[in-house]
Short mmCIF file of C-alpha atoms in Angstrom, two decimals:
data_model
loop_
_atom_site.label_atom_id
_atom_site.label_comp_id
_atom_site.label_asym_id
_atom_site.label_seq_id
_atom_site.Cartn_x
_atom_site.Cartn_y
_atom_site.Cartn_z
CA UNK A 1 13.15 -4.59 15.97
CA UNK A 2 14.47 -5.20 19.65
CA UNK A 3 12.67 -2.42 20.92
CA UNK A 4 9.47 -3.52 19.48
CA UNK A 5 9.53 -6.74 20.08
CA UNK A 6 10.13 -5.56 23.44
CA UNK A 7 7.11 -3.08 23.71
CA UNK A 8 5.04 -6.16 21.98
CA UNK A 9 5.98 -8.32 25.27
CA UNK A 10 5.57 -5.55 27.31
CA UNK A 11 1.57 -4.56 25.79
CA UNK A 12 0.95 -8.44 26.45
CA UNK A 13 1.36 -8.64 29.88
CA UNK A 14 0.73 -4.71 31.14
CA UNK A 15 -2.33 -2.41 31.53
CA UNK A 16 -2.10 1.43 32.18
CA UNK A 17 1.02 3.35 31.56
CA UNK A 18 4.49 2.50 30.47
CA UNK A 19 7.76 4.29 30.03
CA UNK A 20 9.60 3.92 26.74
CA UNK A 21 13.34 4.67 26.90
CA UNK A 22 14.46 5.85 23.58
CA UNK A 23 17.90 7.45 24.52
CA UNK A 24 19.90 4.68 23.18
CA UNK A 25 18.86 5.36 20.06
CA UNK A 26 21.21 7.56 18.14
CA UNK A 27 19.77 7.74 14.82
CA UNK A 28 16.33 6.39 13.65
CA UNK A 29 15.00 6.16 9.58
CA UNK A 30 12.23 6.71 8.69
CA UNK A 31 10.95 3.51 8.33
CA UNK A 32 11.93 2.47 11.78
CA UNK A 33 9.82 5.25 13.34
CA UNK A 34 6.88 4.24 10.87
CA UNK A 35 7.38 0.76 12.86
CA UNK A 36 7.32 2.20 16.19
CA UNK A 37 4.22 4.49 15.72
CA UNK A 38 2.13 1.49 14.59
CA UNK A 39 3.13 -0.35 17.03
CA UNK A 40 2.39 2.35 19.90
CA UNK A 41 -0.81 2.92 18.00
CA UNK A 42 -2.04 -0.59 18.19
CA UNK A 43 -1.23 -0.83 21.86
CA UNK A 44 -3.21 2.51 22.55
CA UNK A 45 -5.75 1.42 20.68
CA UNK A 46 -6.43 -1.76 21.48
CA UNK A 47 -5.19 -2.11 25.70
CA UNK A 48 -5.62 1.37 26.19
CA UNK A 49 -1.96 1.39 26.99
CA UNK A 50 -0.49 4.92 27.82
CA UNK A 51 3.29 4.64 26.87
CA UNK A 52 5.17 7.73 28.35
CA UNK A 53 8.61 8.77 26.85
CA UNK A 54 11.41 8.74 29.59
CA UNK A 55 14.06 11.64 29.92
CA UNK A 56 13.20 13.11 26.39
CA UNK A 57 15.41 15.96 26.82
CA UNK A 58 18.89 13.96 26.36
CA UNK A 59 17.08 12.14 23.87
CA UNK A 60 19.45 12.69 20.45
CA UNK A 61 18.08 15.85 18.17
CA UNK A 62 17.76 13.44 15.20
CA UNK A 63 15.64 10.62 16.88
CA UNK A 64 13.63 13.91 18.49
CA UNK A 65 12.91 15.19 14.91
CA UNK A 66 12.11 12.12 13.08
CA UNK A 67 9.79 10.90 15.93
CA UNK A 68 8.33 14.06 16.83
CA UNK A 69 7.85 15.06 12.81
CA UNK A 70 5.84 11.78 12.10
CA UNK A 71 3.61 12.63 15.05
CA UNK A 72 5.19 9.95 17.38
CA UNK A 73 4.49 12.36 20.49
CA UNK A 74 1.27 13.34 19.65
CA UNK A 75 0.22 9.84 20.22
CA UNK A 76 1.48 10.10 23.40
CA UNK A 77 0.19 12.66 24.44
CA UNK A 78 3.25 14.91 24.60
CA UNK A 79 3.22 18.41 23.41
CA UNK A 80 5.99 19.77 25.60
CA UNK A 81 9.13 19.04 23.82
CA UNK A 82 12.62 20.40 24.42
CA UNK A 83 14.23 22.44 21.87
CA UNK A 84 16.57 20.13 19.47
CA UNK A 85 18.57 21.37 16.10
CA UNK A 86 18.14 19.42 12.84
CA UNK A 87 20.53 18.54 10.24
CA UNK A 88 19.02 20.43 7.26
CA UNK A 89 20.53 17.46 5.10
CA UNK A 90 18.68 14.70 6.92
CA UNK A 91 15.42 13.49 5.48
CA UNK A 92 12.33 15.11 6.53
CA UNK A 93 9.49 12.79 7.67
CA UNK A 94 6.18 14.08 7.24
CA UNK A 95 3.14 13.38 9.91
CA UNK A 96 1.94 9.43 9.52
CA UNK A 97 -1.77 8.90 8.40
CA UNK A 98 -3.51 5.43 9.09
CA UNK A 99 -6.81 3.56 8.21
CA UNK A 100 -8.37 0.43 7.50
CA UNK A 101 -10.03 1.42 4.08
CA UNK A 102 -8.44 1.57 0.68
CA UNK A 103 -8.34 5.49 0.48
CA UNK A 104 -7.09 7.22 -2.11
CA UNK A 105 -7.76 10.89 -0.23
CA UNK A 106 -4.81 10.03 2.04
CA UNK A 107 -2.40 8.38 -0.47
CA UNK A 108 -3.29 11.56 -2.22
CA UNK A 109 -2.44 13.96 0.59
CA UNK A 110 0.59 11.66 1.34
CA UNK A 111 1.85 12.46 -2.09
CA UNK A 112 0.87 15.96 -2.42
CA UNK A 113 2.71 16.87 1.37
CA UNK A 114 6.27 15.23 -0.10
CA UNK A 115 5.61 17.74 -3.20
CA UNK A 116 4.77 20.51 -0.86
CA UNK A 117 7.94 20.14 1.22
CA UNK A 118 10.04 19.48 -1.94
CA UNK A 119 8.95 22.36 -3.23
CA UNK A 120 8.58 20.44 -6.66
CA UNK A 121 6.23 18.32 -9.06
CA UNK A 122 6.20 15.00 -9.68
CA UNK A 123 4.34 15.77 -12.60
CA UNK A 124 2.97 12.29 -14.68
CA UNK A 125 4.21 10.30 -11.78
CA UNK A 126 2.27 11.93 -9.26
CA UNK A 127 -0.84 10.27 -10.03
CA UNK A 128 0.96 6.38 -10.78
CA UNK A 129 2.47 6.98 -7.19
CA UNK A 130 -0.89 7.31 -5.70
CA UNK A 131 -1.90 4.36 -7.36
CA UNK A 132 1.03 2.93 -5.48
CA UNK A 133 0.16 3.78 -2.34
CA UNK A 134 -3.46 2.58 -2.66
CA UNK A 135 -2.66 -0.46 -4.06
CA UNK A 136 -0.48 -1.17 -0.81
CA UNK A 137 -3.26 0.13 1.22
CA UNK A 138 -5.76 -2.45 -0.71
CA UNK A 139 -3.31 -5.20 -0.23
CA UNK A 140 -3.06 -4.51 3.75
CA UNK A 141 -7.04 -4.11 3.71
CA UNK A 142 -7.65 -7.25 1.25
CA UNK A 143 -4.85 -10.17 2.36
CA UNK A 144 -2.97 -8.98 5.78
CA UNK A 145 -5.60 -9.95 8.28
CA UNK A 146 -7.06 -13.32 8.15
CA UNK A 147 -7.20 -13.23 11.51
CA UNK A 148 -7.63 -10.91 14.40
CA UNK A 149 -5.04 -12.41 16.05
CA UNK A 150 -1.70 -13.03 14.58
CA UNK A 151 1.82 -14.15 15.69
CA UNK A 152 -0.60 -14.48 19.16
CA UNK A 153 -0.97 -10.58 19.03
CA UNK A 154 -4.21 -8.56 18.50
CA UNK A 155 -4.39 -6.61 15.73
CA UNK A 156 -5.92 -3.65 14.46
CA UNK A 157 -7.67 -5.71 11.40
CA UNK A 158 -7.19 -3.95 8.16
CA UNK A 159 -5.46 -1.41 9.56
CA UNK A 160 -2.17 0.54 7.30
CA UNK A 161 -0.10 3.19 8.65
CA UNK A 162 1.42 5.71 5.92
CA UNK A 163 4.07 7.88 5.84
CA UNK A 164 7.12 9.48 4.02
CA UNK A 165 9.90 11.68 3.74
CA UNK A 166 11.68 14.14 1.92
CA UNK A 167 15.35 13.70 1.10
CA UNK A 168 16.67 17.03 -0.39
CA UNK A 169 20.34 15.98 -0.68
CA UNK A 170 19.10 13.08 -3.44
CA UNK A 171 15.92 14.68 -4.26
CA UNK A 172 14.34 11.45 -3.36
CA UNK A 173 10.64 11.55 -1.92
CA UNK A 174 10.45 7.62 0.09
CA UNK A 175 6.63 6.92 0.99
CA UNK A 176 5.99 4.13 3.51
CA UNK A 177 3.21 1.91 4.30
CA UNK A 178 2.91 -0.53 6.46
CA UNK A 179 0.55 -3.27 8.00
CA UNK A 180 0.87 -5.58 11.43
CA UNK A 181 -0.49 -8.75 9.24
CA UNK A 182 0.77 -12.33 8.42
CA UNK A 183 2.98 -10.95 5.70
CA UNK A 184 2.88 -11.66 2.06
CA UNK A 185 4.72 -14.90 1.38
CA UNK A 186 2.51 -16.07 4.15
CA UNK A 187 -0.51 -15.25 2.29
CA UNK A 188 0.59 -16.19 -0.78
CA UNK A 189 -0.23 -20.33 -0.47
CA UNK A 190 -3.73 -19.57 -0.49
CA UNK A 191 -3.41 -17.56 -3.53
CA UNK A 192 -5.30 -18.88 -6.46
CA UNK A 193 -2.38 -18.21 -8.50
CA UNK A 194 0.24 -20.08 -6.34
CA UNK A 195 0.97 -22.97 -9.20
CA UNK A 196 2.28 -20.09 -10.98
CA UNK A 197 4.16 -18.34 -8.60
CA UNK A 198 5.93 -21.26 -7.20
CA UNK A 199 7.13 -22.39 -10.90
CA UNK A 200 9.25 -19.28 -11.19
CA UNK A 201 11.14 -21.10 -8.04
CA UNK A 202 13.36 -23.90 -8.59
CA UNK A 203 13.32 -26.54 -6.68
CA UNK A 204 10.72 -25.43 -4.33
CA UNK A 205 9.04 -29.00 -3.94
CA UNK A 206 12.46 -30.24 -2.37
CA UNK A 207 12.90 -27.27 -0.16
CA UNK A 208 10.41 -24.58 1.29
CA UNK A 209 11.28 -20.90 -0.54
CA UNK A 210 13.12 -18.26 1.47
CA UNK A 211 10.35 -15.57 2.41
CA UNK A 212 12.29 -12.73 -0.07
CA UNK A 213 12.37 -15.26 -2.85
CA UNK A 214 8.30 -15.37 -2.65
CA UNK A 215 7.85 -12.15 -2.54
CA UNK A 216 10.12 -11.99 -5.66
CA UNK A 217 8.44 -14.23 -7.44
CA UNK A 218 5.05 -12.75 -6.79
CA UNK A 219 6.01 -9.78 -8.10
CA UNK A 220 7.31 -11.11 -10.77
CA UNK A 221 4.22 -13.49 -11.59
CA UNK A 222 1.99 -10.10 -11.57
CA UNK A 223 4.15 -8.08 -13.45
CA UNK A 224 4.37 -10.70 -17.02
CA UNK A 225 1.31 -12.30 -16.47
CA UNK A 226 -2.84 -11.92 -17.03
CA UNK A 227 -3.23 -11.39 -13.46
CA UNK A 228 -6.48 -10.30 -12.32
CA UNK A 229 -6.83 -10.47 -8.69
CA UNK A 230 -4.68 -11.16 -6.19
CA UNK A 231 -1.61 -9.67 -4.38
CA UNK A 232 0.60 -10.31 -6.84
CA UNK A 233 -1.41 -7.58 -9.39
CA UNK A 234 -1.32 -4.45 -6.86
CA UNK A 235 2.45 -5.55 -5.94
CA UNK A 236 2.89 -5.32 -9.72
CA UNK A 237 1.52 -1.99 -10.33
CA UNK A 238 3.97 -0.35 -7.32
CA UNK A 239 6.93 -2.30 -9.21
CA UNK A 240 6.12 -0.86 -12.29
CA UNK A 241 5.85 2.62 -11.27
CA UNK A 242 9.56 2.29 -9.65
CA UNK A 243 11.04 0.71 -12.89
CA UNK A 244 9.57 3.10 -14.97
CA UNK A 245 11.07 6.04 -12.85
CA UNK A 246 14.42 7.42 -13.28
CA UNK A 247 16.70 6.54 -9.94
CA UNK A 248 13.69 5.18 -8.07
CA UNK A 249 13.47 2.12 -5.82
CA UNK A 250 11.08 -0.25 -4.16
CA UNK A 251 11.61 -2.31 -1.52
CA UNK A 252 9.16 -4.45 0.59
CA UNK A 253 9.75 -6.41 3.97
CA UNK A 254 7.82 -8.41 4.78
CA UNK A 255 7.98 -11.68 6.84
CA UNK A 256 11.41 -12.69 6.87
CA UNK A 257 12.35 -11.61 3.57
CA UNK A 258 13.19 -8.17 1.75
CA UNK A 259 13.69 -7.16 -1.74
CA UNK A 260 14.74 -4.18 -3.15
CA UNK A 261 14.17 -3.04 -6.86
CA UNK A 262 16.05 -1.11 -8.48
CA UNK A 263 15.71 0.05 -12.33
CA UNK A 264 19.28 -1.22 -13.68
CA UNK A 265 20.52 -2.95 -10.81
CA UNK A 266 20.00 -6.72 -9.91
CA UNK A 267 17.34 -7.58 -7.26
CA UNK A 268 18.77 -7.69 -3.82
CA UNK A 269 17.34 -10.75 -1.71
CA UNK A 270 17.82 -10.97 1.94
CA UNK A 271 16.38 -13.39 4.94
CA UNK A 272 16.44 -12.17 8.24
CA UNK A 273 16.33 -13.84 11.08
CA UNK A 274 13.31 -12.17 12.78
CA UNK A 275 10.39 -11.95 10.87
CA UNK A 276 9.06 -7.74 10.29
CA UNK A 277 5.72 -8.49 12.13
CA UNK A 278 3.66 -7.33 9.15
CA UNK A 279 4.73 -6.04 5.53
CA UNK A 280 6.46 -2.48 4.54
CA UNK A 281 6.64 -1.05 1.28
CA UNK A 282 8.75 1.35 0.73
CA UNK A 283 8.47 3.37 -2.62
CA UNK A 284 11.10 6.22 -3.54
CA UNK A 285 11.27 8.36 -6.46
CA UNK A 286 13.95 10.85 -7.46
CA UNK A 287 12.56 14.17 -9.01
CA UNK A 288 14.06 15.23 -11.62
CA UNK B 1 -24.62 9.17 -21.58
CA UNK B 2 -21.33 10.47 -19.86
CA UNK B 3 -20.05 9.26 -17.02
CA UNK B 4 -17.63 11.47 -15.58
CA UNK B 5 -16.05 9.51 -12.95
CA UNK B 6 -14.79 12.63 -10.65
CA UNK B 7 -17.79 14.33 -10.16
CA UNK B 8 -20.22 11.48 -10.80
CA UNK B 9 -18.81 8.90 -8.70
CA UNK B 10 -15.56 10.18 -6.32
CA UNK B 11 -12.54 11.68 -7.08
CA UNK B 12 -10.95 9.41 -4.99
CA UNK B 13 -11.79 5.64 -6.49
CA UNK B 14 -9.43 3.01 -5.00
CA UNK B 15 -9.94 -0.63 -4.05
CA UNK B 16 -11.27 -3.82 -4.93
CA UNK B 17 -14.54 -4.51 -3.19
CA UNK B 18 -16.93 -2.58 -0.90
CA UNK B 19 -15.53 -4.33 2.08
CA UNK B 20 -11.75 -2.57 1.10
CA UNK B 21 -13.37 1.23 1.09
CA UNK B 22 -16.66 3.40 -0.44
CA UNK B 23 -15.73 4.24 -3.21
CA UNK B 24 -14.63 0.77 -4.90
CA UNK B 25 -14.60 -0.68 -8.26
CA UNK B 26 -17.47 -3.25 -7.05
CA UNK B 27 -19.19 -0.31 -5.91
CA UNK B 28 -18.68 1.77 -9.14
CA UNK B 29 -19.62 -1.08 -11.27
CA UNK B 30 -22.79 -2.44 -9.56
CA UNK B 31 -23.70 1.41 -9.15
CA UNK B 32 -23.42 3.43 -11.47
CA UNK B 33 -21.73 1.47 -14.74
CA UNK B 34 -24.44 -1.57 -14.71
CA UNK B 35 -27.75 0.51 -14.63
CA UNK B 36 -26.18 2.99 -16.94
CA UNK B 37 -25.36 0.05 -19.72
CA UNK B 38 -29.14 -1.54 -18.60
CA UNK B 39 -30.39 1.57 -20.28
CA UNK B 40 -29.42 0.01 -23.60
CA UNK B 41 -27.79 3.55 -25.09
CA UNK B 42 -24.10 4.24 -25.27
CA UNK B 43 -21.91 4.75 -22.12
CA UNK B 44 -18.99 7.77 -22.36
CA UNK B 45 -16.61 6.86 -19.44
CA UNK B 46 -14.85 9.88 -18.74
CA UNK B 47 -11.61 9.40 -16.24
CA UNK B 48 -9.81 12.93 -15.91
CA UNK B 49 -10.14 14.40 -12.94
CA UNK B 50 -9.82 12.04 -10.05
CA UNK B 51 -6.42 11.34 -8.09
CA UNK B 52 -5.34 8.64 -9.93
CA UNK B 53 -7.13 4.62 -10.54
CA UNK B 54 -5.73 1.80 -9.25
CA UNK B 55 -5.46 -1.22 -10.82
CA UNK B 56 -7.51 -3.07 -8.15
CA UNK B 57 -10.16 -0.50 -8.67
CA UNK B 58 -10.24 -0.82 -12.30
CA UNK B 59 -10.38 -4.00 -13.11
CA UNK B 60 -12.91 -4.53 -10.83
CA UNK B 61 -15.00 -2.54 -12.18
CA UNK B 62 -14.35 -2.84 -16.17
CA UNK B 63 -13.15 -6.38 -16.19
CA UNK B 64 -15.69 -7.23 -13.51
CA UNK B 65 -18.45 -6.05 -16.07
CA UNK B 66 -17.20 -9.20 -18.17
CA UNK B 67 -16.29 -11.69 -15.49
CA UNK B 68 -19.66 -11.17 -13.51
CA UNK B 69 -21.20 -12.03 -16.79
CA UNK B 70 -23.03 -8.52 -17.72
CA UNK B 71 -21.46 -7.71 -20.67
CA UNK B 72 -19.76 -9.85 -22.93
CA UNK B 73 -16.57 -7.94 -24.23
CA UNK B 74 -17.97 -7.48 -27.78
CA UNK B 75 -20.57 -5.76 -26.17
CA UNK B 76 -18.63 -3.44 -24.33
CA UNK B 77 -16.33 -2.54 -27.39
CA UNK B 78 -19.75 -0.94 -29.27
CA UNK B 79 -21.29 0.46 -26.76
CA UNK B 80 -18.50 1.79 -24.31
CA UNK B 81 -15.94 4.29 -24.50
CA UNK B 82 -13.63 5.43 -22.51
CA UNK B 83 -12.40 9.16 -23.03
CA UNK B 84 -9.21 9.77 -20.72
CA UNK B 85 -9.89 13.29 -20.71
CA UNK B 86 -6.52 14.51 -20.48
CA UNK B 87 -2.78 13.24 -21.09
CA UNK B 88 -1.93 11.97 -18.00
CA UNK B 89 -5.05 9.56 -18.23
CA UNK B 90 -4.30 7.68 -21.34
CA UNK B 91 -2.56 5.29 -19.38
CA UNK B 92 -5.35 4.28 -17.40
CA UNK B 93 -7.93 4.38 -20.35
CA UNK B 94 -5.24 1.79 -21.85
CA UNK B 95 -5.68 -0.57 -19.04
CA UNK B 96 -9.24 -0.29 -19.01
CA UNK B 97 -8.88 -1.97 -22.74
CA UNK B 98 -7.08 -4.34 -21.51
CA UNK B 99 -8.63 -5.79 -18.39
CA UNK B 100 -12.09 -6.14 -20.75
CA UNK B 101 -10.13 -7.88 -23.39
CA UNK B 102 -8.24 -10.48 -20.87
CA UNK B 103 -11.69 -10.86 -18.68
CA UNK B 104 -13.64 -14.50 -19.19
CA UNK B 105 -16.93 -14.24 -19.30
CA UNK B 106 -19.52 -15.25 -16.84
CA UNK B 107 -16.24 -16.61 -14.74
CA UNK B 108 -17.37 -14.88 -11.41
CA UNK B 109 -20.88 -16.27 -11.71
CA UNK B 110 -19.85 -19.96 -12.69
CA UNK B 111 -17.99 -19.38 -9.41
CA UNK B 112 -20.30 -18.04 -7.25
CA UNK B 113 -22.95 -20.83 -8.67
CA UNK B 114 -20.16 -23.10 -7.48
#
């Protein structure tokens, strides 16, 4: 999040190119590279910004691969990259998609290029995990944006970015999506069903929620009750198809707060001190 | 008449409105399930063959059908079914049942009157 916060600053204030140092890095997830792209996108998009990787050949192999998988450099512009080894254990990313429609083509092709590089079927699930993925997508489209400015940052309004990886160690396929908005328990006051999602907190009249504990009980409110709009009903689909699944999890971070789902296990709540800058969902499933 | 979904409408439905994509449960609703109902016959919904529904989508445009006050839920039990088509679509031919059954009727238009 340092490095992005920094390239936020950075896009405020600049115009033309910049150079991005990323030789510090020494290992990078998945996620974190879905973070970076977005942010890179919305900066070339929107300030015509050209950021320009500095000294990429002592960059480290792994932060090469991830970045250069998800189709970090081809944003950039880069095409000549130095030869780098991969650890055939380490997850592999696949190439990000993004839009600003609820499309169920690329959560589709998302799914089917996690299968391809598995080398597997996902069978029943295959279809409930695109449902997942559009749902998020809808939920980015529908509630992230209220405005086309946020945290005092243009954004890209409606926009997702979409992504995932292949773990063959676990045999865990992780899809990503993720949005520059306000961030669910941001949205969630103006939710028509916010009586009900703030009774599933105790105490909340006293003292303001934690953001994770919102986000828990929004999932929570769409998952037992007659939802039939809102956030709370797409966030409950996604949950469902993780606690149906054998070994799968969910987790979403958004705002300050995270929460991870995991069939069996108790919910893990954190707070961080930095808000995300948006809201990522992060669905894995284990094939069998 | 049959309505099969994939080839009549898109094998790709997702999303809530027209404003979240093209190929929306508003869209499929105010398209192509409203004028086929208006034709007074029965309605075969048939949802194999697509990449999957969400939920957004669907009750949009089955629950919709109730809440914008077109159909009363009665109504819809005689004179639509939904075949899923194959296996892995039962699930979503479930939730169809259910987001007519839990739909109020006429609640979108009292609101929109509002």
């Amino acid at each position: 999040m340092t490095m992005i916060d920094a390239m936020r600053s950075i896009a405020v204030l600049e115009h033309g190119s910049v150079y991005v140092d990323l030789n510090e890095i020494a290992f990078i997830s998945p996620a974190a590279t879905l973070l970076l792209v977005a942010e890179l996108d919305r900066w070339r998009r929107l300030k015509n910004i050209k950021l320009r990787p500095r000294d990429i050949e002592t960059m480290h192999d792994q932060v090469l691969y991830s970045l250069a998988s998800m189709g970090f450099f081809n944003i950039l512009g880069t095409h000549n990259l130095p030869p780098f080894t991969t650890d055939p254990g380490a997850p592999q990313p696949i190439r990000f998609c993004s839009g600003n429609q609820s499309d169920l083509k690329k959560a589709s092709d998302v799914s089917a290029e996690l299968q391809r590089i598995a080398g597997a079927s996902l069978g029943q699930e295959e279809l409930l995990l695109n449902d997942a993925i559009a749902e998020a997508m809808t939920n980015s489209v529908q509630h992230a944006y209220p405005s086309s400015l946020i945290d005092g940052l243009p954004v890209l309004k409606g926009e997702w970015w979409a992504t995932g990886s292949y773990d063959q160690t676990r045999h865990r396929l992780t899809v990503l999506v993720y949005d520059q908005g306000i961030g669910i328990p941001a949205t969630l006051p103006s939710s028509k069903h916010w009586d009900r999602i703030t009774k599933r907190i105790p105490g909340y009249k006293e003292l303001w929620p934690e953001d994770a504990r919102l986000i828990e009980a929004a999932i929570e409110e769409g998952r037992s009750s007659k939802l039939t709009e809102g956030r709370g009903l797409g966030l409950a689909e996604i949950a469902d198809l993780v606690y149906n699944s054998d070994g799968g999890h969910l987790r979403i971070i958004s705002g300050r707060g995270e929460v991870r789902i995991q069939p069996g296990v108790k919910t893990v709540l954190q707070n961080h001190q930095r808000p995300l800058g948006g809201t990522l969902v992060e669905i894995a499933l284990t094939l069998s | 008449m049959m309505i099969d979904v994939a080839t009549a409408f898109s094998p790709y439905p997702a999303g809530r409105f027209r404003t979240d994509g093209p190929f929306s449960g508003e869209e499929f609703r105010e398209k192509t399930l409203v004028p086929a109902l208006a034709q007074g016959g029965p309605v075969v919904v048939r949802l194999a063959g697509t990449k999957g529904y969400g939920s957004s989508f669907l009750e949009e445009a089955f629950g919709g059908l109730v809440r914008h006050g077109h159909f009363t839920a009665d109504e819809l039990h005689r004179r639509l079914s939904i075949e899923a088509g194959a296996p892995e679509y039962e699930i979503y031919k479930r939730r169809v049942d259910e987001y007519i059954r839990r739909a109020t009727f006429g609640s979108d238009r009292a609101k929109a009157r509002a």
